[in-house]
XYZ file of C-alpha atoms in Angstrom:
769
model
C 94.789 106.373 124.210
C 96.601 103.153 123.157
C 99.487 103.267 121.096
C 100.067 99.705 119.087
C 102.343 98.552 116.367
C 101.043 96.061 113.610
C 104.634 94.580 112.691
C 108.288 95.128 112.727
C 111.059 94.383 110.170
C 112.372 91.172 110.871
C 115.608 90.910 109.265
C 117.433 92.921 111.658
C 118.819 96.352 111.518
C 122.213 94.909 110.231
C 120.728 92.142 107.983
C 121.363 89.536 110.848
C 118.869 87.343 109.675
C 119.868 87.310 106.685
C 123.532 86.442 106.941
C 122.214 83.575 109.992
C 119.805 81.870 107.116
C 122.249 82.112 104.830
C 125.033 80.799 107.041
C 122.957 77.827 107.713
C 121.720 76.982 104.042
C 126.187 76.650 103.157
C 125.974 74.671 106.706
C 128.721 77.340 108.157
C 125.941 77.029 111.578
C 124.030 74.726 113.159
C 119.949 75.074 113.847
C 120.139 75.894 117.108
C 123.199 78.894 116.245
C 120.168 80.148 113.288
C 116.987 79.675 116.465
C 119.567 82.134 118.222
C 119.995 84.280 116.220
C 115.753 84.455 114.648
C 115.128 84.492 119.023
C 117.480 87.493 119.026
C 115.942 89.552 117.140
C 112.704 88.730 118.046
C 113.238 90.101 121.281
C 115.464 93.016 120.129
C 112.392 94.148 118.439
C 110.268 93.686 121.448
C 112.009 95.776 123.748
C 113.182 98.333 120.952
C 109.101 98.793 120.531
C 108.968 98.610 124.045
C 111.372 100.774 125.200
C 109.324 103.658 122.408
C 106.357 103.136 124.947
C 104.062 100.892 122.372
C 101.536 99.533 124.565
C 100.503 97.002 122.472
C 103.663 94.730 120.672
C 102.882 92.644 118.039
C 104.164 88.875 117.880
C 104.759 86.250 115.591
C 105.515 89.103 113.224
C 108.553 87.723 112.964
C 109.562 84.809 110.384
C 112.592 82.905 109.052
C 111.151 83.254 105.498
C 107.980 84.141 105.176
C 104.797 84.792 107.113
C 102.195 82.971 104.777
C 104.303 80.355 104.996
C 104.319 80.314 108.341
C 100.930 80.358 108.754
C 100.404 77.675 106.352
C 102.635 75.404 108.524
C 100.973 76.788 111.376
C 97.381 75.757 109.703
C 99.374 72.050 108.782
C 98.729 73.035 104.886
C 101.524 70.307 102.983
C 101.057 69.981 99.651
C 101.403 66.233 99.137
C 105.127 66.716 97.302
C 106.585 67.405 100.292
C 104.309 64.851 102.823
C 108.137 62.584 102.868
C 109.451 64.945 104.027
C 107.343 65.155 107.195
C 107.481 61.269 107.550
C 111.405 62.053 107.684
C 111.790 65.043 109.498
C 109.039 64.058 112.404
C 109.114 68.279 112.407
C 107.606 70.870 110.120
C 110.788 72.752 110.815
C 113.628 73.392 109.274
C 113.846 71.406 106.877
C 110.304 70.908 105.538
C 109.991 74.735 106.327
C 112.882 75.543 103.478
C 112.257 73.048 100.726
C 108.936 74.299 100.685
C 110.411 78.053 100.072
C 113.391 77.302 97.985
C 112.325 73.641 96.887
C 114.703 70.119 97.764
C 117.596 68.055 95.923
C 118.787 65.623 98.303
C 118.736 62.187 99.008
C 117.742 61.629 95.316
C 114.488 63.720 96.086
C 114.070 66.729 93.466
C 110.887 68.675 94.629
C 109.745 72.200 93.848
C 109.414 75.078 96.007
C 105.673 76.899 96.299
C 105.040 79.578 93.900
C 106.216 82.269 94.173
C 104.405 86.417 93.801
C 104.032 89.751 94.524
C 102.318 90.782 98.489
C 100.026 93.237 96.823
C 101.144 96.238 95.476
C 104.122 95.930 97.411
C 107.756 94.661 96.553
C 107.894 92.050 99.807
C 107.249 88.774 98.045
C 105.008 85.968 99.210
C 104.435 82.034 98.962
C 101.310 81.178 97.898
C 99.132 78.469 99.301
C 98.228 75.548 97.597
C 95.060 73.946 98.359
C 92.696 71.172 97.338
C 89.292 70.248 97.535
C 87.524 68.892 100.342
C 91.072 69.859 101.960
C 91.753 69.190 105.599
C 93.828 71.271 108.478
C 95.205 70.648 111.520
C 96.966 72.962 114.218
C 100.799 71.326 113.015
C 103.450 74.831 114.093
C 102.535 75.843 117.631
C 105.431 78.751 117.322
C 102.457 81.693 117.363
C 102.121 80.255 121.086
C 105.643 79.788 121.516
C 106.746 83.292 120.743
C 104.034 85.135 123.067
C 104.906 83.019 126.035
C 108.994 83.902 125.455
C 107.689 87.628 125.412
C 105.183 87.384 127.889
C 108.416 86.393 129.610
C 110.552 88.997 128.496
C 107.790 91.872 130.378
C 106.064 92.579 126.533
C 102.259 93.610 126.479
C 102.631 91.287 123.489
C 99.567 91.273 120.471
C 99.995 88.471 118.870
C 99.656 88.926 114.814
C 97.676 85.912 112.665
C 96.806 85.943 108.950
C 93.579 85.725 108.839
C 91.959 83.073 107.130
C 89.619 84.882 104.587
C 92.994 86.511 103.157
C 94.274 83.670 103.991
C 92.419 81.637 101.357
C 92.260 84.254 98.625
C 95.744 84.855 98.924
C 95.774 80.856 97.651
C 95.471 78.983 94.426
C 93.383 76.463 93.982
C 95.700 72.904 92.463
C 92.184 70.932 91.084
C 89.649 71.841 89.397
C 86.034 71.794 90.662
C 85.848 73.871 93.304
C 86.845 77.143 95.115
C 89.415 77.565 97.553
C 86.567 79.974 99.867
C 84.481 76.516 99.762
C 87.962 75.398 102.780
C 86.784 78.174 105.159
C 84.668 75.977 106.912
C 87.803 73.444 107.255
C 90.081 75.944 108.564
C 88.000 77.521 111.085
C 88.500 75.026 113.683
C 91.828 75.561 113.875
C 92.179 79.003 113.794
C 89.801 78.076 116.610
C 91.949 75.898 118.290
C 95.191 78.432 117.807
C 92.726 81.298 119.420
C 91.771 78.855 122.542
C 95.901 78.464 123.161
C 96.674 81.629 122.681
C 94.269 82.553 125.431
C 95.388 80.080 127.822
C 98.939 81.059 127.439
C 97.287 84.988 128.237
C 96.423 86.503 125.230
C 94.090 89.046 125.974
C 93.875 90.673 121.645
C 95.136 88.822 119.044
C 95.234 91.125 115.240
C 93.372 88.956 112.942
C 95.723 90.726 109.470
C 92.916 90.884 106.519
C 94.616 92.881 103.587
C 92.142 91.698 101.525
C 89.832 94.114 102.892
C 91.471 96.565 100.511
C 90.060 94.644 97.179
C 87.340 93.875 95.142
C 85.253 90.887 97.010
C 82.633 88.925 95.230
C 79.778 88.144 97.117
C 81.321 84.489 98.870
C 83.928 86.371 99.591
C 81.879 88.855 101.532
C 79.582 85.634 103.121
C 82.928 84.572 104.011
C 83.680 87.444 106.109
C 80.445 87.349 108.029
C 80.582 83.355 108.565
C 84.585 83.940 109.919
C 84.221 86.466 112.235
C 80.981 85.110 113.808
C 82.525 82.029 114.643
C 85.191 83.435 116.027
C 83.130 85.338 118.424
C 80.569 82.421 118.966
C 83.588 79.761 119.177
C 86.098 81.666 121.109
C 84.443 84.195 123.889
C 87.193 86.044 126.108
C 89.439 87.056 123.431
C 89.692 90.360 121.687
C 90.269 90.655 117.759
C 91.164 93.451 116.018
C 90.550 93.402 112.628
C 93.449 94.772 110.210
C 92.620 96.612 106.986
C 95.308 97.880 105.458
C 97.561 98.911 102.142
C 93.751 100.582 100.743
C 90.273 102.111 101.601
C 87.786 100.031 103.041
C 85.590 101.333 100.122
C 82.673 99.272 99.698
C 83.317 96.680 101.943
C 82.419 99.119 105.092
C 79.132 97.947 104.653
C 80.274 94.528 105.322
C 83.078 95.494 108.092
C 81.026 97.337 110.107
C 78.236 94.723 111.951
C 81.454 91.856 112.115
C 81.930 91.388 116.043
C 85.271 92.539 116.695
C 86.413 94.925 119.207
C 88.792 97.012 116.985
C 88.826 97.790 113.408
C 91.833 98.860 112.384
C 92.384 101.107 108.668
C 95.157 102.818 106.746
C 94.650 106.614 107.466
C 97.819 107.069 104.767
C 96.695 105.155 102.103
C 93.763 106.338 102.315
C 92.602 109.494 104.576
C 89.653 110.784 102.888
C 87.366 107.426 104.242
C 87.773 108.368 107.935
C 84.444 109.931 107.327
C 82.384 107.073 105.996
C 84.095 104.568 108.773
C 82.864 107.299 111.152
C 79.453 107.498 110.494
C 79.183 103.525 110.173
C 81.253 102.407 112.700
C 79.003 100.727 115.985
C 79.344 101.955 119.140
C 80.551 98.537 120.387
C 83.781 98.966 118.052
C 87.291 100.787 118.586
C 88.809 102.360 116.133
C 92.429 101.778 115.711
C 94.094 104.403 112.883
C 96.890 103.730 110.622
C 98.276 107.614 110.647
C 102.041 106.889 110.307
C 103.204 106.002 106.735
C 103.962 102.566 107.109
C 105.345 102.152 103.571
C 107.961 105.340 102.932
C 110.437 106.784 104.412
C 109.467 110.790 105.083
C 108.302 112.223 108.169
C 105.061 112.132 109.091
C 103.191 115.361 108.817
C 102.011 116.041 112.391
C 99.461 118.286 111.903
C 98.026 116.248 109.681
C 97.602 113.788 111.721
C 96.314 115.896 114.401
C 93.799 117.037 112.402
C 92.663 112.879 111.540
C 92.835 111.855 115.339
C 91.139 114.960 116.616
C 88.085 114.734 113.941
C 87.566 110.810 115.347
C 88.147 111.856 118.979
C 85.262 113.768 118.219
C 82.725 111.167 116.800
C 84.016 108.222 119.075
C 85.719 109.715 122.140
C 89.149 109.520 122.995
C 88.677 105.824 124.553
C 87.404 104.311 121.568
C 90.764 105.609 119.599
C 94.499 102.956 118.904
C 96.959 104.814 117.133
C 99.361 102.663 115.213
C 101.144 103.146 111.856
C 99.747 102.410 108.418
C 100.445 99.048 108.086
C 103.396 96.954 109.353
C 106.314 98.180 109.630
C 107.953 95.292 107.421
C 108.218 97.430 104.659
C 110.733 100.272 105.967
C 113.865 100.368 106.358
C 114.786 99.579 110.401
C 116.354 102.939 112.293
C 118.058 106.269 110.858
C 120.085 106.812 113.032
C 122.521 104.038 111.634
C 122.710 106.437 108.605
C 125.894 108.335 109.670
C 127.321 108.966 106.361
C 126.896 112.580 104.783
C 128.456 111.574 101.674
C 125.898 108.965 101.369
C 122.361 110.161 102.672
C 123.163 114.731 103.011
C 121.874 115.784 106.285
C 119.683 118.070 104.799
C 117.545 115.184 102.798
C 117.761 112.940 106.643
C 115.999 115.715 108.349
C 113.539 114.635 106.094
C 112.791 110.982 106.722
C 111.810 108.552 109.409
C 112.595 104.774 109.318
C 110.181 102.249 112.188
C 112.589 102.753 114.724
C 111.375 107.234 113.828
C 107.728 106.223 113.458
C 107.265 104.074 116.864
C 108.273 107.702 117.925
C 105.691 109.766 115.887
C 102.989 106.729 117.207
C 103.714 107.926 120.747
C 104.357 111.803 119.988
C 101.181 111.511 118.625
C 99.197 109.784 121.052
C 100.244 111.961 123.648
C 99.484 115.411 121.469
C 95.958 114.367 120.738
C 95.476 113.627 124.448
C 97.028 116.351 125.629
C 99.470 115.631 127.198
C 103.063 116.130 125.704
C 106.139 116.282 127.817
C 109.172 119.298 126.993
C 110.781 116.555 124.694
C 107.254 115.766 122.605
C 107.113 119.473 122.234
C 110.556 120.027 121.011
C 109.961 116.733 118.713
C 107.000 118.640 117.400
C 108.553 121.935 116.656
C 111.122 119.923 114.888
C 108.414 118.418 112.750
C 107.265 121.605 111.537
C 110.348 123.228 110.777
C 111.471 119.645 108.722
C 107.983 119.764 106.527
C 108.680 123.653 105.974
C 111.903 123.519 105.145
C 111.089 120.713 102.655
C 108.918 122.232 101.095
C 110.761 125.569 100.165
C 114.313 123.926 99.617
C 115.888 124.866 96.151
C 117.309 120.299 96.017
C 113.384 118.910 94.983
C 113.005 122.038 91.847
C 115.204 121.446 88.658
C 112.975 123.548 86.197
C 114.785 122.694 83.170
C 113.407 119.321 83.979
C 109.715 120.358 84.090
C 110.125 121.933 80.621
C 110.883 119.210 79.475
C 108.427 117.206 80.890
C 105.884 119.851 79.942
C 106.701 119.498 76.342
C 106.505 115.580 75.852
C 104.088 114.937 72.500
C 102.301 111.874 71.627
C 104.623 110.904 68.787
C 107.548 110.709 71.493
C 106.098 107.417 72.678
C 105.470 105.206 69.307
C 108.091 103.358 66.890
C 106.940 104.229 63.705
C 106.988 101.016 62.687
C 104.332 97.982 63.932
C 105.735 95.027 64.942
C 105.490 92.665 61.990
C 107.619 95.318 60.294
C 110.433 95.228 63.193
C 110.790 91.824 63.259
C 111.557 91.551 59.798
C 113.853 94.079 60.246
C 115.052 92.473 63.084
C 115.339 88.889 62.501
C 118.086 90.489 59.331
C 119.884 92.015 61.261
C 120.591 88.944 64.654
C 120.185 86.091 62.644
C 118.837 84.083 65.668
C 117.918 80.582 65.511
C 114.490 79.477 66.770
C 113.942 79.621 69.844
C 116.981 81.877 70.716
C 118.269 81.460 74.439
C 118.706 84.082 76.335
C 119.825 85.186 80.334
C 117.627 88.266 82.117
C 120.470 89.766 82.503
C 122.421 89.145 85.979
C 124.644 86.565 86.295
C 126.258 85.356 90.040
C 126.953 88.640 92.280
C 129.697 86.158 94.491
C 131.646 86.746 97.536
C 134.847 87.887 94.589
C 132.310 89.941 93.546
C 131.185 91.986 96.216
C 134.542 91.636 97.719
C 135.544 94.025 95.375
C 132.377 96.496 94.886
C 133.365 97.054 98.856
C 136.985 97.501 98.281
C 136.087 100.303 95.866
C 133.577 101.910 97.572
C 135.916 102.389 100.604
C 138.384 103.671 99.273
C 140.952 100.221 99.803
C 141.051 99.708 95.884
C 141.834 102.505 92.812
C 138.645 103.251 90.157
C 141.005 101.897 87.077
C 142.327 98.722 89.850
C 138.252 98.358 90.225
C 137.200 98.875 86.687
C 140.005 95.615 85.884
C 138.445 93.603 88.261
C 134.968 93.966 86.973
C 135.995 93.528 82.805
C 137.598 90.273 84.292
C 134.619 89.445 85.845
C 133.168 90.371 82.897
C 134.972 88.394 80.503
C 134.555 85.392 82.018
C 130.700 85.167 82.043
C 131.044 86.442 78.159
C 133.523 82.891 78.180
C 131.295 80.829 80.121
C 127.608 82.166 77.757
C 129.879 81.132 74.438
C 130.164 77.734 75.730
C 126.842 76.924 77.024
C 125.742 78.263 74.141
C 123.463 81.064 74.513
C 122.783 82.477 71.763
C 121.462 86.718 72.931
C 124.571 87.662 76.266
C 124.223 89.768 78.526
C 127.662 91.887 80.459
C 126.525 90.497 83.945
C 126.076 93.477 85.837
C 128.704 92.878 88.184
C 129.242 96.450 88.836
C 126.132 96.799 89.807
C 124.623 96.574 93.343
C 121.257 97.035 92.423
C 118.706 97.129 89.588
C 117.156 99.775 90.515
C 120.518 101.640 93.016
C 122.721 101.648 90.509
C 120.668 103.974 88.391
C 119.649 105.811 91.138
C 122.950 106.362 91.707
C 123.320 108.330 88.462
C 120.302 110.196 88.383
C 119.945 113.709 89.987
C 117.290 113.862 92.395
C 118.180 110.217 94.139
C 119.791 109.729 97.824
C 120.742 106.236 99.391
C 121.451 105.143 102.318
C 124.018 103.255 104.144
C 121.736 100.598 106.199
C 117.988 101.273 104.506
C 117.239 97.779 103.483
C 113.549 95.887 103.389
C 112.710 92.228 102.519
C 111.656 91.253 99.818
C 111.640 87.498 99.777
C 112.883 85.140 102.407
C 116.687 86.255 102.707
C 116.650 88.777 99.845
C 117.388 92.287 100.469
C 116.793 95.018 99.225
C 118.341 98.860 99.607
C 115.905 101.139 98.131
C 116.814 104.710 96.538
C 115.221 107.712 97.665
C 113.716 110.543 95.275
C 113.729 113.401 97.117
C 113.832 116.154 94.088
C 113.641 116.240 90.418
C 114.820 113.257 88.201
C 117.933 114.104 85.278
C 120.131 111.734 83.498
C 123.574 114.055 83.853
C 125.846 111.383 82.048
C 125.992 107.649 80.010
C 125.126 105.094 82.652
C 125.891 101.743 81.335
C 126.941 102.210 77.677
C 131.013 101.762 78.412
C 130.392 98.418 80.195
C 127.915 97.257 77.658
C 130.474 98.203 74.929
C 132.881 96.399 76.718
C 131.332 93.020 76.887
C 130.249 93.061 73.092
C 133.998 93.824 72.025
C 134.319 90.687 73.188
C 131.566 88.365 71.076
C 130.199 88.291 67.627
C 127.181 87.646 69.566
C 124.997 89.874 70.363
C 125.014 91.251 74.080
C 121.858 92.783 75.306
C 122.313 97.082 76.866
C 120.417 96.375 80.307
C 118.576 99.046 82.009
C 115.200 99.383 84.326
C 112.522 100.640 83.163
C 110.875 103.624 84.669
C 108.172 102.298 86.158
C 110.341 99.842 88.191
C 112.251 102.756 89.195
C 109.060 104.165 90.827
C 107.894 101.537 92.490
C 111.172 100.054 94.029
C 112.027 103.190 95.375
C 111.355 105.250 97.906
C 109.250 108.039 96.335
C 108.448 111.440 96.806
C 105.094 112.377 98.463
C 105.222 115.945 97.477
C 103.933 116.080 93.561
C 101.807 112.854 92.230
C 103.519 109.630 90.674
C 103.171 110.003 87.349
C 105.453 113.072 87.135
C 107.715 111.250 88.732
C 107.624 108.790 86.088
C 107.822 110.644 82.793
C 111.061 112.192 84.485
C 112.227 109.339 85.178
C 111.437 107.660 81.563
C 113.622 110.781 79.641
C 116.631 110.280 82.026
C 115.635 106.080 80.814
C 115.098 107.533 77.401
C 118.491 109.468 76.790
C 120.157 106.007 78.095
C 118.662 104.204 75.177
C 119.608 106.770 73.212
C 123.123 106.294 73.749
C 123.388 102.924 73.189
C 121.885 102.946 70.305
C 124.444 104.646 68.785
C 127.285 102.978 70.179
C 125.997 100.127 68.077
C 124.196 98.139 70.490
C 121.872 96.215 68.422
C 118.992 94.393 71.592
C 118.528 97.138 74.660
C 116.565 95.701 77.804
C 114.254 98.234 79.615
C 113.243 95.728 82.604
C 109.709 96.452 84.332
C 109.132 93.364 86.639
C 107.311 96.043 88.902
C 104.812 97.390 86.340
C 102.002 94.569 87.179
C 102.823 95.444 91.292
C 102.289 98.982 90.964
C 98.176 99.143 89.604
C 96.075 100.214 92.196
C 94.187 97.322 94.527
C 90.861 98.906 93.383
C 89.912 98.062 89.429
C 88.580 102.175 89.622
C 91.909 102.926 89.475
C 93.441 100.813 86.613
C 92.628 102.971 83.830
C 94.596 106.074 85.092
C 97.523 103.944 86.604
C 97.658 102.017 83.638
C 97.659 104.773 80.992
C 100.576 107.171 82.339
C 103.004 103.577 83.049
C 102.360 102.282 79.381
C 102.897 105.916 78.333
C 106.170 105.986 80.706
C 107.692 102.672 79.331
C 107.064 103.791 75.367
C 108.357 107.291 76.138
C 111.345 105.679 77.564
C 112.634 103.534 74.701
C 110.129 104.216 71.699
C 113.166 106.846 70.738
C 115.068 103.520 69.028
C 115.469 102.248 64.573
C 112.328 99.551 63.697
C 115.968 96.824 63.565
C 116.618 98.175 67.225
C 115.097 94.410 69.433
C 113.866 96.323 72.306
C 113.143 93.162 75.786
C 111.182 93.940 78.304
C 111.263 91.529 81.736
C 108.354 91.116 84.351
C 108.052 89.677 87.159
C 105.550 87.115 88.976
C 102.211 88.172 88.112
C 98.687 87.608 87.743
C 98.236 89.436 84.229
C 95.430 88.582 82.775
C 93.729 91.850 84.061
C 95.942 94.446 82.372
C 97.030 91.450 78.909
C 96.279 94.381 76.791
C 98.505 97.744 78.218
C 101.248 95.207 78.203
C 100.389 94.946 74.685
C 99.731 98.371 74.364
C 103.638 98.705 75.303
C 104.755 97.252 72.378
C 108.139 95.710 73.660
C 109.495 93.354 70.818
C 110.264 90.889 73.605
C 108.543 90.285 76.997
C 110.289 87.610 79.120
C 108.375 86.127 82.291
C 108.606 84.306 85.324
C 105.742 81.221 84.479
C 107.827 77.756 85.915
C 106.789 78.307 89.227
C 103.453 77.837 87.724
C 104.263 75.701 85.285
C 103.293 77.963 82.676
C 99.914 78.562 84.113
C 100.846 82.278 83.828
C 100.694 82.187 79.724
C 97.524 81.300 79.997
C 96.102 85.378 79.973
C 98.530 85.726 76.845
C 96.909 82.977 74.943
C 93.379 84.572 75.404
C 95.048 87.557 74.597
C 96.108 86.128 71.103
C 99.321 88.539 72.538
C 100.957 89.755 69.262
C 104.941 90.066 70.205
C 107.120 87.550 71.056
C 107.541 86.232 74.760
C 110.188 84.265 76.908
C 108.771 82.353 79.602
C 110.905 81.460 81.980
C 111.619 77.642 82.104
C 114.045 77.469 85.325
C 112.840 78.949 88.437
C 115.923 80.960 89.798
C 114.655 81.292 92.835
C 115.284 78.185 94.506
C 118.971 76.182 94.691
C 117.820 73.128 92.671
C 118.674 72.596 89.230
C 115.945 71.302 86.730
C 116.924 68.911 84.163
C 117.363 69.149 80.384
C 113.636 66.741 80.600
C 111.721 69.459 82.787
C 112.676 72.494 80.605
C 111.772 70.331 77.675
C 108.547 70.231 78.952
C 107.491 73.043 80.136
C 108.438 74.451 76.725
C 106.285 71.432 74.720
C 103.361 73.567 76.761
C 104.066 76.307 76.159
C 104.819 75.439 71.924
C 101.527 74.356 72.899
C 99.590 77.950 73.558
C 102.180 80.115 72.120
C 103.707 79.739 67.613
C 107.710 78.458 68.226
C 107.882 81.374 65.843
C 107.564 83.466 68.897
C 109.149 81.708 71.442
C 112.129 82.554 73.229
C 114.221 80.747 76.332
C 114.954 82.260 78.976
C 115.371 82.166 82.826
C 112.626 82.706 85.180
C 114.748 85.954 86.293
C 118.406 87.105 86.922
C 121.325 84.790 88.606
C 122.707 86.890 90.883
C 121.154 85.237 94.035
C 122.651 81.944 92.832
C 126.375 80.335 92.889
C 128.105 79.485 89.634
C 128.271 76.124 89.526
C 123.676 75.340 89.901
C 124.227 78.702 87.388
C 126.546 77.056 84.405
C 124.550 73.556 84.823
C 120.955 74.837 85.073
C 121.979 76.735 81.570
C 123.598 73.448 80.038
C 120.263 71.962 80.804
C 117.854 74.893 79.375
C 119.641 75.077 75.924
C 120.226 71.888 76.008
C 116.461 71.324 76.206
C 115.913 74.071 73.053
C 118.229 72.438 71.011
C 116.362 69.040 71.076
C 112.784 71.585 70.390
C 114.456 73.079 68.014
C 114.477 69.761 66.195
C 111.515 68.743 66.338
C 110.294 71.539 65.115
C 109.422 71.351 60.713
């Protein structure tokens, strides 16, 4: 049977790409050095997959920032505001490329970046394509051809990967009225044809077309577009075979749409939706091969070889061995690189590590399954099967996983534990009397710049070079300086800056039972931003307070309120690698109880505002609407359980990242946070529409500047956004804040942007009668 991979982590096993990009942006290395670093990562990935025995190896899965942005450049989809850079640079890379990703402030030009949002239900962010009526496209960036040729020269059996035309259009946004972006399909298909023709000339026999939108609920125009697109390819691009890849969920009612398409091979996700196999086997035509996405590309647990072999053998009996391909469920972009790099038992105990598998190990699992299902295993493969069975059995019976007191506490949860006791209107009066804040109070989301000095202090402490006392004194110095800066800027509600925290999820996981950690388990979130998700392997509890001392220290430095900063249970769940031996809802409730204990301790310590961040609550939403109600029921309950223990005069905030809120706005209201802050600046406040149409009852802080870009917005720009917000929401409900935390920015741009933000708020206050 053929084996293939859908994509491999692009960041490098030790985050080489992150370091190269950030050094390039800082002017520390040349473009040639950046491109060399990218080439080394690409070629290393190809050789690694080849050495593992993967049959077809992906190309064009590498990106310096984002694969959707790469597709936009390939198609010449460059928004008009960036055209001056095209004329200047004469090339699509690098200035134009990174300007579209990060914004541009140079030489008198001030250009905002593309909007960014979550990639389906993952924690990866993509840059949203922008579309205009009657827009034309052209084959501008030819990197896809160059990388394929490069791979062939390296002796790689390469399979180019392209984001398919229908998903590309559906993932974008119309920037003017009077048309739907799917109407542009007829304009975009000739460019795809040109790409395929060039790949064919270069020697490609297969191309992988990713159409992840096939896992979504589709309307009739979208369904028709799939038929139109792939019939077009079959007619206009003979001689190159298409592997149509769906992932992240089941095909469901899109299966009858997909099966008649004239493609060579269909890929399905059997890690997320193993129940779809029988339906696919019953409907797939004789002319089509089937790629089984059997190894989970999104989690870190060892594959259950016996369960996988049962699915594979069922497919072989129905279709024959020659029509079956074996692969991971989706791109391994969402998996850390290599478990073999985890060598510190104090960080990742061997008893937990033996249950795990990263991208490098998942390649072996794919190849092993191919050999085992073909009854051609060698001794090494048979030994790995035996080890796999032992690992699964040891996990089932391990005492590390079960905590009976935690399970009993979850079983005892009652509805009253999730209610505040006083409605928002009454709470707001008490909070206003206690806090005495101005109209349009200005605050930040939580973190401040994690400078080299901050990272160096944490690294020294982690390595044992710095004593605990010296470490705490250093962090107190950072905190004191941050409080002083915020007071000087004129913010109304302060934060302590989170200098003691490596990551908003990992920090809490390190202080909770049931979590494990990694040294090098990095995955890409966006651009050069990487995260190292904790591993939830067992029942979760909080042994001791986690944040109280740091928040109380910051509050002792100022008379202005300082927010207690916590990460919510759903986000901790979503941004961790979660145990797969119990429902996610059960794990969420365990985490919620742990956060509830921390909230109670903060309130007892005198903290008047507590922020429980839930940036990932929309991200966890099932891809199909049929699953919304069940998920939102337990997700909202988990959040409310985490914070409903406080008194009415204690103000609860929450924060949510880039998301479309229309379909969950009622559930957001049901969370009953006193204040919600959301990311809206890149969308020019468009995301507020959901809150307006619903008449959201509580307070809201729409972000007025984009922290994911290094550009500093002017006072006038933020005044304009605030004015837009005030046309939609009464000023008495509005807060003023950035889009998100500021840890990735530097102090100079942060201070200037916040000064501009506070000045904008003060200017607008003067206009309020």
